XYZ file of C-alpha atoms in Angstrom:
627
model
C -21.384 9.440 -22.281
C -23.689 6.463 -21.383
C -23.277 5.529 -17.709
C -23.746 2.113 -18.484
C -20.159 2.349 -19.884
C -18.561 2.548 -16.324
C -17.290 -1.179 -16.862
C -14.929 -0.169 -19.395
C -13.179 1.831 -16.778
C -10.818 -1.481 -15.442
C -11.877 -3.735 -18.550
C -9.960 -1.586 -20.818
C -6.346 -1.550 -18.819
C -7.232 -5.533 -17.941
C -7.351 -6.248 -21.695
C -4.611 -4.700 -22.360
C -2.491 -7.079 -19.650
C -4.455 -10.157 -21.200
C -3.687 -9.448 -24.630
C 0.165 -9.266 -23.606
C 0.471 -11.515 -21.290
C -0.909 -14.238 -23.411
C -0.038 -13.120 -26.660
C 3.474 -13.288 -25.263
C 6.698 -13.009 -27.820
C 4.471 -12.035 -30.181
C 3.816 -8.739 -28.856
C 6.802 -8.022 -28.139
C 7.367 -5.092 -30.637
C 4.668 -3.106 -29.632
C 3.412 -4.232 -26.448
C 4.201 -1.245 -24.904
C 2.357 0.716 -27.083
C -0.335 -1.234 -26.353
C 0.017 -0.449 -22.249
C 0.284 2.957 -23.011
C -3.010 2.675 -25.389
C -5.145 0.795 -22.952
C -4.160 3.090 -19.926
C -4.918 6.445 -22.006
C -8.131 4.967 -23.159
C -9.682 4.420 -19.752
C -8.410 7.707 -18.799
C -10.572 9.390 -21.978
C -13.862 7.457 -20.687
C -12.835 8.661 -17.537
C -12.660 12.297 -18.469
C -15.870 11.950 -20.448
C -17.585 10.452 -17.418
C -16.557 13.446 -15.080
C -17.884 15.773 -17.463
C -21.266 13.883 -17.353
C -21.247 14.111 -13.720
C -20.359 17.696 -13.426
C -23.446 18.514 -15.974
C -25.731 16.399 -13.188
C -27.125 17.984 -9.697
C -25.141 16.796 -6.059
C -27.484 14.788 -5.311
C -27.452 12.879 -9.103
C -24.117 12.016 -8.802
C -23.857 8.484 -7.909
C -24.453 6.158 -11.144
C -24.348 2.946 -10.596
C -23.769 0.090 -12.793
C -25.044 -3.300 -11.905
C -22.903 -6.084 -14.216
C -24.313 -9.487 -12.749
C -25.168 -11.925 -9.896
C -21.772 -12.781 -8.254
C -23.036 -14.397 -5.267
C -26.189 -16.476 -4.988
C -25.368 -18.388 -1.587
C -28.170 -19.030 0.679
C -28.293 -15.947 2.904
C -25.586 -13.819 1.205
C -26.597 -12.405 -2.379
C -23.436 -10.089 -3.721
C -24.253 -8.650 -7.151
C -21.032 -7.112 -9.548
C -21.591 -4.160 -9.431
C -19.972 -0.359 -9.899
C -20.568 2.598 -8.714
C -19.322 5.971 -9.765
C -19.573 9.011 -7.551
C -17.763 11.663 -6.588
C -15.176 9.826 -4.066
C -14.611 7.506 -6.856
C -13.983 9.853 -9.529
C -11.037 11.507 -7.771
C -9.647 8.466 -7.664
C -10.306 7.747 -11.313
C -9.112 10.648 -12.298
C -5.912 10.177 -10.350
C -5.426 6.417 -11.180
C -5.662 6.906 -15.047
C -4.338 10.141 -15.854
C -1.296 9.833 -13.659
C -1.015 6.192 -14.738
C -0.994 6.809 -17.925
C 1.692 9.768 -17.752
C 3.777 6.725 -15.682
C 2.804 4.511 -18.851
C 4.534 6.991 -21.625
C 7.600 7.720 -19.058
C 8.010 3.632 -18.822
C 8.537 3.352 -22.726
C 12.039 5.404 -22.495
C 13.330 3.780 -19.045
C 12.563 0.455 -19.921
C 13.320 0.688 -23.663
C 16.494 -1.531 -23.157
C 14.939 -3.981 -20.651
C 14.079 -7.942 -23.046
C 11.019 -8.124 -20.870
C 9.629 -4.507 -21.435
C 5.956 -5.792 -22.675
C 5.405 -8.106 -19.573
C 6.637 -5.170 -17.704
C 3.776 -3.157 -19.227
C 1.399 -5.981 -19.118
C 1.435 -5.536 -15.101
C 1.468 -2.134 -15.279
C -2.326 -2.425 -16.936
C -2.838 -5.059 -14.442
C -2.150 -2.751 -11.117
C -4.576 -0.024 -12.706
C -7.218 -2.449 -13.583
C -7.320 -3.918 -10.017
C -7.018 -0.067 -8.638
C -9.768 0.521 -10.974
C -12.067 -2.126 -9.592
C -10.994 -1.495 -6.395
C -12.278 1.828 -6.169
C -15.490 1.293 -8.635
C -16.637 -1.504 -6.414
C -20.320 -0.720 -4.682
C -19.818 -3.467 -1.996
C -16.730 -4.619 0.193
C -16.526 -7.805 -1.856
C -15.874 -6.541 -4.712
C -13.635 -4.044 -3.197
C -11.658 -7.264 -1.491
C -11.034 -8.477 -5.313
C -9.883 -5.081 -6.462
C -7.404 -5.469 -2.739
C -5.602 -8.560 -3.519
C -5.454 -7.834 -7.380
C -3.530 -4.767 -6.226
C -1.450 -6.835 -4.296
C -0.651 -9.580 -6.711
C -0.159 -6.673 -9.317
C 2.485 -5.131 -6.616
C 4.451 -8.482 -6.119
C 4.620 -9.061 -9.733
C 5.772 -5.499 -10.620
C 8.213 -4.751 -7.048
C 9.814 -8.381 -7.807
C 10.060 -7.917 -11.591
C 13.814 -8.103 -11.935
C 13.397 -11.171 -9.934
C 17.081 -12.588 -10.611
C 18.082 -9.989 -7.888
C 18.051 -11.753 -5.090
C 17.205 -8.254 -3.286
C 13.851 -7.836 -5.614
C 12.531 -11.214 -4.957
C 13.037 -10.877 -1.460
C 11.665 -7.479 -1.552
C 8.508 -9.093 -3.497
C 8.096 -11.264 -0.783
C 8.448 -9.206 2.022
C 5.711 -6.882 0.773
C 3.262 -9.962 -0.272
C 3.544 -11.362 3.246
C 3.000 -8.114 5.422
C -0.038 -7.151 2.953
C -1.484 -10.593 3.572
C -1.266 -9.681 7.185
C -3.778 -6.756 6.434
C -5.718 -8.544 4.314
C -6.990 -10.353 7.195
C -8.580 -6.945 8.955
C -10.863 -6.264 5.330
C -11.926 -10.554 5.410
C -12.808 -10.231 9.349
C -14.367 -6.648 8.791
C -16.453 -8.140 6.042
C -17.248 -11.069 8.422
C -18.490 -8.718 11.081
C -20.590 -6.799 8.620
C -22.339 -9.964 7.072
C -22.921 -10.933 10.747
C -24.545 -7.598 11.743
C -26.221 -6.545 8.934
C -26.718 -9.501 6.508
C -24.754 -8.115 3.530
C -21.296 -6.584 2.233
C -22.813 -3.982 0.349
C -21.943 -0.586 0.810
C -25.784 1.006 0.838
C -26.983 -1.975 3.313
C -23.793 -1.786 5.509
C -23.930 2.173 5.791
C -27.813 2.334 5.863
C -27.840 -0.129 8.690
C -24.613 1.337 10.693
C -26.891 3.800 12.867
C -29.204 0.637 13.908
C -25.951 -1.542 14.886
C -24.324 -1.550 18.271
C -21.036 0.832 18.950
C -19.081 -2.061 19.500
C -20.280 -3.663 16.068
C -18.870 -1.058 14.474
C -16.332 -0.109 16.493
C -14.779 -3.735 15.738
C -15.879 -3.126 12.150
C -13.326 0.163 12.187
C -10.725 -1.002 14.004
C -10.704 -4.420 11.081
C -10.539 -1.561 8.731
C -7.922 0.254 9.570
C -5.955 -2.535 10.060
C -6.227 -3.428 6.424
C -5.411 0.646 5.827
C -2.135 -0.429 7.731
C -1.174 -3.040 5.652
C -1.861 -1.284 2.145
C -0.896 2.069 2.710
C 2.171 1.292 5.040
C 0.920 2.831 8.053
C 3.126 1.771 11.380
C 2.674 -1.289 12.506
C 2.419 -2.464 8.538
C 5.172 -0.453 7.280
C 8.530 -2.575 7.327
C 7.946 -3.636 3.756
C 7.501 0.224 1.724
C 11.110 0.902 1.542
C 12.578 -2.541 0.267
C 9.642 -1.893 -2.306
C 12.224 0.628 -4.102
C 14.085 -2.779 -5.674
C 11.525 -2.374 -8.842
C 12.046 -0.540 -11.744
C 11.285 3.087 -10.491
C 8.450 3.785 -12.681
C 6.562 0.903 -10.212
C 7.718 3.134 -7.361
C 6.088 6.264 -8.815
C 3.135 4.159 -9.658
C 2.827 2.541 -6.314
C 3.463 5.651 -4.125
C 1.297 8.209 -6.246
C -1.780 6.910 -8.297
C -2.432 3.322 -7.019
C -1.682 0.964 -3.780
C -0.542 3.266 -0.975
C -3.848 5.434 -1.554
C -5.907 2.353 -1.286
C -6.239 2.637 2.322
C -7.152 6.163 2.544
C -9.613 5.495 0.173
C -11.315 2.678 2.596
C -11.435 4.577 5.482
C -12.857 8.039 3.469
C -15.365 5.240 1.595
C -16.518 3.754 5.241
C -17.239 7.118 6.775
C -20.475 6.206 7.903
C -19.147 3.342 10.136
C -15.971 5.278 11.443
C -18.402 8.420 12.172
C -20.257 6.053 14.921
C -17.178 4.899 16.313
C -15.022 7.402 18.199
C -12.509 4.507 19.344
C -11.883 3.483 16.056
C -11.424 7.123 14.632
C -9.098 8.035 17.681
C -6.764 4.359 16.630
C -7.142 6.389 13.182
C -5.595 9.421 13.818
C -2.908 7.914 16.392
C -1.590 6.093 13.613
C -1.797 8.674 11.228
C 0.521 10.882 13.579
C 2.824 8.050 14.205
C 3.485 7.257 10.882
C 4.007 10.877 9.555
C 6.655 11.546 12.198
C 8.333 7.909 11.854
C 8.229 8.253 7.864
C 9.987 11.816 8.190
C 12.668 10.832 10.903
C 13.420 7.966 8.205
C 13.580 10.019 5.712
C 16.177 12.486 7.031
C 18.938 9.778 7.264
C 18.163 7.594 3.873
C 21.307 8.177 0.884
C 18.898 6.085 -1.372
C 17.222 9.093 -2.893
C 14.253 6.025 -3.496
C 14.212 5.343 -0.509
C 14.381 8.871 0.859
C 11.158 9.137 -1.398
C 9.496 6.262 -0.305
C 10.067 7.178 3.318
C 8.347 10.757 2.505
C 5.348 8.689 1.247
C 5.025 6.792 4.263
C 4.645 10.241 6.262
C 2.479 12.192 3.456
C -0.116 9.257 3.862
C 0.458 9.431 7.706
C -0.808 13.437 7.563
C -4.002 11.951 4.952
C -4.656 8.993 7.151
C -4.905 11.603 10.151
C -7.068 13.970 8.349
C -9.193 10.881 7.636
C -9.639 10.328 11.476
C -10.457 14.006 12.134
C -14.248 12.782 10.853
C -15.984 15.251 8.557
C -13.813 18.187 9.026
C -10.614 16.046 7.311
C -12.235 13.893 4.800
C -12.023 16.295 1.888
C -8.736 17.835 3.510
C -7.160 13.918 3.179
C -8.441 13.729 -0.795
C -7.102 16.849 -1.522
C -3.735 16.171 0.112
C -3.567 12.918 -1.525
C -4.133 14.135 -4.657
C -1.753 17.028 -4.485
C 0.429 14.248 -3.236
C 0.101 12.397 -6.263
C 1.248 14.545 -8.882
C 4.324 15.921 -6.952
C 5.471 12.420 -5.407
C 4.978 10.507 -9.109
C 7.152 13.570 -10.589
C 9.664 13.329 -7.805
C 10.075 9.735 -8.365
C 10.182 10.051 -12.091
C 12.587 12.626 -11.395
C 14.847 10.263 -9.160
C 14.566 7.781 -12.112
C 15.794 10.206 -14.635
C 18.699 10.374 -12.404
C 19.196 7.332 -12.265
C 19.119 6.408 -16.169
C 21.576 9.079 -16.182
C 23.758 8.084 -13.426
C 24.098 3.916 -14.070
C 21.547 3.243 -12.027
C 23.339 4.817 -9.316
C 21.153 5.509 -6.062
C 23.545 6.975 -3.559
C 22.923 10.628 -3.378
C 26.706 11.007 -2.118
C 27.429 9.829 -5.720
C 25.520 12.893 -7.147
C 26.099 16.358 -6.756
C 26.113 19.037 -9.251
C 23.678 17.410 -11.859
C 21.525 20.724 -12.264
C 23.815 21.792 -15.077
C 23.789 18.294 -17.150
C 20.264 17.667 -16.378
C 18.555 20.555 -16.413
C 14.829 19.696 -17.452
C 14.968 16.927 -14.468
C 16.364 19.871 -11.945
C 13.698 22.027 -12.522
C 10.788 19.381 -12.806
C 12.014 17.445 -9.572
C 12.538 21.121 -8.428
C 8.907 22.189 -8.392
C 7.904 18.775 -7.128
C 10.621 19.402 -3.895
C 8.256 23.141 -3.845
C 5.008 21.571 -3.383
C 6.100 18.741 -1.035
C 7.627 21.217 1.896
C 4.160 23.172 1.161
C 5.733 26.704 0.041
C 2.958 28.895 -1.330
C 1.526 28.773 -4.245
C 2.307 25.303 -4.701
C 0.372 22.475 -4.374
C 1.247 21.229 -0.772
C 0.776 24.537 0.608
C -2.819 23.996 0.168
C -3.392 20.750 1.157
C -1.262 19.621 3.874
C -1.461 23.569 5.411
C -5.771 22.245 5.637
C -4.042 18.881 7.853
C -2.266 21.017 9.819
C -5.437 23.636 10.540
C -7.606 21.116 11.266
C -5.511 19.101 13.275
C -5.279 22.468 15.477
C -8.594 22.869 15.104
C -9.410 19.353 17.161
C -9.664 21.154 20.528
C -8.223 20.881 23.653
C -4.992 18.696 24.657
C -5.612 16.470 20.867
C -5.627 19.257 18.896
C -2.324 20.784 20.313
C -0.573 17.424 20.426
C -2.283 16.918 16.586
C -1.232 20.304 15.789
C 2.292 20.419 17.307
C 3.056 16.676 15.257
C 1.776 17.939 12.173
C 3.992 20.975 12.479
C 7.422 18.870 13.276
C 6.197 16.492 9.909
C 6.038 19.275 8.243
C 9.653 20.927 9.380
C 11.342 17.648 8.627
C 10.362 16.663 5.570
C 11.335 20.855 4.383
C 14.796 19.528 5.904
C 15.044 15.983 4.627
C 13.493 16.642 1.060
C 16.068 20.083 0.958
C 18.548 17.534 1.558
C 17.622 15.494 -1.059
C 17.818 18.639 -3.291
C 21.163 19.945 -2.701
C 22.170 16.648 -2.310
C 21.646 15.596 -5.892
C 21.660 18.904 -7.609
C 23.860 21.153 -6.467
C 27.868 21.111 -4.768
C 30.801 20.087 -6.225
C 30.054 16.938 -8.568
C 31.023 13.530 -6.583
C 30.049 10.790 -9.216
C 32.704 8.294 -10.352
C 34.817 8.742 -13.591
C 32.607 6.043 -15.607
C 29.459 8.275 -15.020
C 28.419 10.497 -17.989
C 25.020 11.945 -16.549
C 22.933 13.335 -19.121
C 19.663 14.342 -20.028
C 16.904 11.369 -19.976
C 14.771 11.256 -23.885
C 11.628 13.362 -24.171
C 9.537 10.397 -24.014
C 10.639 10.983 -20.054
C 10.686 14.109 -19.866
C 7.316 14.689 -21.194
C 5.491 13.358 -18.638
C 7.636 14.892 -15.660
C 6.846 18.225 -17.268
C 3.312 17.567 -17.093
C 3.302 16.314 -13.357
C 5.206 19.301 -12.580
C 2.760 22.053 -13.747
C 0.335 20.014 -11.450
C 2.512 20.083 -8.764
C 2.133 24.038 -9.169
C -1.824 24.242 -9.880
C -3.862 21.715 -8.391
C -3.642 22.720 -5.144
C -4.998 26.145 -5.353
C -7.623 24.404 -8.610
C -9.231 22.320 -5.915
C -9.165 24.711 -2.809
C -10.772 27.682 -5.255
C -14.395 28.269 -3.319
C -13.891 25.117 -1.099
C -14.695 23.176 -4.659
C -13.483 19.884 -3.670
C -15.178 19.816 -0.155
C -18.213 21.076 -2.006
C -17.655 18.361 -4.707
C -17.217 15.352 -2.307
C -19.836 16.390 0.189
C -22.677 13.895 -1.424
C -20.465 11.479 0.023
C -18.812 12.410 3.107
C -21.025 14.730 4.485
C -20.737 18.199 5.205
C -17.623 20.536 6.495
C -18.000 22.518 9.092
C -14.683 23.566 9.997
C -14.256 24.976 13.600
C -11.398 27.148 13.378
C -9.964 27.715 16.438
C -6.330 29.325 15.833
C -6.619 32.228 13.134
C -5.911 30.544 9.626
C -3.138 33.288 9.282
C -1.448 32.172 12.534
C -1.396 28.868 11.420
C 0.183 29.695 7.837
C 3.254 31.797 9.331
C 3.815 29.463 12.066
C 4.416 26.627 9.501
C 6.393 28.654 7.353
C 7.893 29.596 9.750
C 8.816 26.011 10.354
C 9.200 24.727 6.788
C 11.654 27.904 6.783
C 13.973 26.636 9.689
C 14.056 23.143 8.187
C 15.886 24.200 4.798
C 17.749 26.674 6.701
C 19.261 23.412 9.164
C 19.517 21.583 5.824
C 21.015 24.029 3.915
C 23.731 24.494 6.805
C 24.387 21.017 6.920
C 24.977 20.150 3.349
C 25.228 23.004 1.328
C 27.524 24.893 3.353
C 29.433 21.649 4.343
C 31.497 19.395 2.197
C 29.260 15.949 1.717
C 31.589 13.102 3.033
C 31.686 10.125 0.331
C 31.014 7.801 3.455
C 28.019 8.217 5.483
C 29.567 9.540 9.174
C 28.253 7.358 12.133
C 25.668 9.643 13.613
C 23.861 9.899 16.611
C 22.160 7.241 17.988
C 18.815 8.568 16.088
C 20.672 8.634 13.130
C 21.499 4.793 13.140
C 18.222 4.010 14.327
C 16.387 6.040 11.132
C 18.964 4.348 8.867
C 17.392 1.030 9.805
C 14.222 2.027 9.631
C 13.833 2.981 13.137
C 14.373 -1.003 13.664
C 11.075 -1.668 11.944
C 12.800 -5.059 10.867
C 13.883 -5.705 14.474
C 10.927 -5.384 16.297
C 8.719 -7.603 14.093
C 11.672 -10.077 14.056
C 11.818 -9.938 18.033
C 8.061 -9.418 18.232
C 6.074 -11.350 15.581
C 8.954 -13.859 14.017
C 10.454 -14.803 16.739
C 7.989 -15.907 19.078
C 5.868 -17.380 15.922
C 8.953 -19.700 15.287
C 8.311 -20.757 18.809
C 4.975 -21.536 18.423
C 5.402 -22.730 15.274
C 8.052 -25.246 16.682
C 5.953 -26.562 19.333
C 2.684 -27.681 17.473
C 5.090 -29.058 14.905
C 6.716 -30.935 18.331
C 3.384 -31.219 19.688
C 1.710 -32.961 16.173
C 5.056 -35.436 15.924
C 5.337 -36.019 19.672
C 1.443 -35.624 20.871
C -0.601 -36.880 18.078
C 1.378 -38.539 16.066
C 2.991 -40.184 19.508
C -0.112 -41.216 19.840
C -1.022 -43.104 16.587
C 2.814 -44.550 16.538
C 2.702 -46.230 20.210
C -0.657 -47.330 19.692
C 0.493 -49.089 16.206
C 3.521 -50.304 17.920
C 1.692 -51.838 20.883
C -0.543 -53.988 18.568
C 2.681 -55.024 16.351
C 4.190 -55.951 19.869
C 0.934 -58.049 20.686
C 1.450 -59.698 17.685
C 4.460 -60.257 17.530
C 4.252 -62.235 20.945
C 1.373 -64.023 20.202
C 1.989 -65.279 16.919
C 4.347 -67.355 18.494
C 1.454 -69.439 20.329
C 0.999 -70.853 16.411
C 3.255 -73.679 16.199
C 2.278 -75.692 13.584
C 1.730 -78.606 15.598
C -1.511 -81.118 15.979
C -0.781 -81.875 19.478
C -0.455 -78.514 20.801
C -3.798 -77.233 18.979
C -5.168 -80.590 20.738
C -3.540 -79.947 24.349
C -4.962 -75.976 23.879
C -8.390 -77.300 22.779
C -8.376 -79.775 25.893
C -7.294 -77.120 29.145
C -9.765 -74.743 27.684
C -12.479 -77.324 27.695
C -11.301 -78.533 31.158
C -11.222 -74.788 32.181
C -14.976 -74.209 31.065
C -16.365 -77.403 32.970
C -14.159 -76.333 35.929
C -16.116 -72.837 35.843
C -19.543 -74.449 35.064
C -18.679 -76.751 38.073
C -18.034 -74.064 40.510
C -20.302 -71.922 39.571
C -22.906 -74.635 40.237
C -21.829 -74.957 43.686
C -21.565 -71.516 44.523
């Protein structure tokens, strides 16, 4: 495969969305065909170009594509370029092939839907900007691939926008994303300042040579922008009203595409992150934070979406701490995250079989019993619930078990409180995501008498089959011989992991863990009858149901006060400046309006006026003279 063909990586998936969004009706008929086409194909140049790469030596891996000059502006010069390497083509890999698989499972759940080829259209839209996103060899071009993903995510979260819910939803997760935005413009501001250019070989080259607070600033910009895109506390409030798109969107966004985007930046950025231990150390706080505030959400959600989309928010919490860990969690993060994307795309594929099944129905208290009318779903969404809690040999046993060792392996008072937070993720989501399971699959069957759950078509099936054999073997495919931390090493550096609890003590005390999580759920609702109504809880259990007052806090802390603000420069411009401008333009109309009443019309008076003014200057003349 000729390297120069990196380009058609995004172009292909962005043709497709220009061909159907401007070919409109017309396409109609087979515009979905056409998603499905356009995804696969950059998925086969994608597979081609891994295989070129694996038949190249470590250090021959980076090809690099340079399309044109972008940015000719007096001291700033940003070419267009791409660049493929290993970091890249996980995400490649991961962006097309489960993509596509998302693609195919779209045809059957939105086969009934009149807008079904603009629905694809922004499908090939989110990868394309994904695409670029990751391709990009500078931060500029990264920043286009950013906001692309973000337009792509309105369009697609919003796309039953007649919901008032969706388009509020839409909003909701524009505005906080625009919030992050801001950390990857004033990151790249701080970059061009200090080293002249947004590029990722000048910025990375000249890191060592730039001060710690440089880059320190730099980081902390950064990871801000993580926040925002991968819904990482305090940028989080807007991941669970995501769930009002179709759920093919949710699979789309929480597995292949805009979630990972901030993991990506801060694995990509190692070099500046590496010189800045304050920035790494704001890196792995929120990374622990947001794993344990995703999984206490979790535990109290009915939504099984949003029970989903909760879990997301912690799985990215355990890769966004790996990411801080420095070189000993880089590789540990990609794995995890791409474990993570074949079991959470076939767990939300599997909550959207259910639902095309069920009415749309989303309450899990409405379920119940569906393993024996949907049996292909059970066992597909089964192995998915496997690999998420991290039972051996499935996926997340490899991956998030490496989180948890090298979180342990930190040292000292942060490695035990690393360690022991890991370890509590890890026993509530096995309790949260078991409740999820015996929820929806098993107990006495709770759905109303207009429900006839059944089986979703094959065209659904399919591709849950195929993410669920993943969610079996990747794990142990990329931890065979320490492949993947051997793969990505060109460009993270290498691992040397200090192990400093016994990698067997570590495995049975999580089990151990994991264990005593379905054991409390399994009490709790398969031993118990599941009320229709949602009892009132504990005071935790209110507080997770709304998000742990997410909402609230940026209402009482952001909203609120910016109303005030906002208020008084709007009271300040109409009263202060404005003020201003008015009384001055009033005192000259009052002026005038008083002396325009000296014109009378009359000779005489001009004549008398004319006559004490002359008398008035002679007077003055005459005194002045004497003086």
């Amino acid at each position: 495969m000729d390297t120069e063909m990196i380009w058609l990586l995004p172009a292909l998936p962005l043709l497709g969305a220009a061909i159907l969004l401007l070919g409109g009706n017309r396409t109609n008929a087979w515009g979905h065909y056409l998603g499905c086409a356009a995804s696969l194909a950059s998925f086969v140049v994608g597979v081609a170009l891994f295989f070129d790469m694996l038949g190249r030596d470590s250090a021959d891996r980076l090809l690099h594509q340079n399309l044109f000059s972008w940015v000719p502006v007096a001291e700033l010069k940003v070419d267009f370029g791409l660049q493929l390497d290993p970091l890249s083509m996980c995400f490649v890999l991961l962006i097309t092939g489960v993509g596509s698989l998302i693609h195919i499972y779209s045809v059957g759940y939105m086969e009934h839907d009149a807008e079904r080829r603009r629905f694809f259209a922004y499908l090939n839209l989110f990868l394309a900007a994904m695409l670029l996103l990751v391709l990009a060899d500078n931060f500029l071009g990264l920043y286009v691939g950013w906001e692309g993903v973000g337009l792509a995510s309105y369009l697609l979260i919003g796309f039953w926008q007649y919901k008032p819910s969706a388009a509020t939803a839409a909003k909701k997760a524009f505005v906080v994303n625009r919030v992050g935005d801001m950390g990857l413009a004033l990151a790249m501001m701080i970059m061009f300042a200090t080293f002249g250019s947004v590029s990722f070989a000048d910025v990375f080259a000249g890191a060592p040579g730039a001060s710690e607070a440089a880059v320190t600033w730099i980081g902390l910009a950064l990871l801000l922008a993580a926040c925002g895109k991968s819904a990482q506390v305090p940028l989080q409030a807007w991941l669970g009203d995501a769930m009002e798109g179709p759920t093919p969107v949710s699979a789309l966004i929480h597995a292949a595409t805009m979630v990972t985007a901030g993991v990506y930046l801060i694995t990509r950025s190692n070099p500046i992150f590496d010189l800045a231990p304050d920035a790494q150390l704001a890196v792995v706080i929120v990374g622990a934070v947001t794993l344990l505030f995703g999984a206490i959400v979790g535990c109290a959600k009915d939504d099984i979406k949003k029970a989903l989309a909760a879990s997301t928010m912690s799985q990215i919490g355990y890769m966004v701490l790996a990411a801080g860990l420095g070189p000993a969690g880089y590789a540990f993060a990609i794995m995890h995250l791409l474990t993570h994307g074949f079991f959470k795309a076939g767990l939300f594929l599997g909550a959207g079989s259910v639902m095309h099944g069920m009415n749309d129905e989303v309450n899990m208290r409405r379920y119940g019993g569906l393993r024996t009318v949907m049996p292909i779903t059970f066992v597909t969404f089964g192995l998915g619930y496997l690999a998420i809690i991290g039972l051996p040999p499935f996926a997340g046993f490899f991956s998030k078990d490496k989180i948890i060792e090298v979180a342990f392996a930190a040292g000292g008072p942060k490695g035990v409180i690393l360690g022991v937070a890991t370890l509590i993720g890890a026993g509530l989501t096995a309790f949260y995501m078991t409740r999820v399971m015996l929820m929806t699959f098993f107990g006495k069957r709770r759905w109303a008498d207009d429900a006839h759950p059944h089986e979703s078509p094959r065209v659904m099936t399919g591709p849950m089959v195929v993410l669920a054999v993943g969610s079996v073997a990747s794990g142990g495919l990329l931890a065979i011989g320490s492949s993947l931390q051997d793969w990505l090493e060109p460009v993270v550096g290498a691992h040397h992991e200090e192990v400093t609890i016994p990698v067997w003590v570590t495995t049975a005390l999580t089990l151990a863990v994991v264990l005593a999580g379905v054991a409390v759920a399994y009490r709790q609702y398969a031993q118990r009858e599941i009320p229709a109504v949602a009892p009132a809880g504990s005071a935790l259990t209110v507080a997770a149901r709304r998000d742990l007052y997410g909402d609230a806090f940026n209402e009482a802390a952001f909203m609120r006060p910016g109303q005030v603000v906002t208020r008084s420069m709007v009271f300040a411009d109409t009263r202060g400046v404005d003020g201003i401008v008015n009384g001055f333009a009033a005192s000259i109309g009052f002026l005038s309006e008083h002396v325009r009443r000296l014109q009378t019309g009359f000779v005489r008076s001009y004549a008398l006026s004319m006559f004490a003014g002359a008398a008035l200057v002679v007077a003055t003349m005459v005194l002045v003279r004497v003086w």
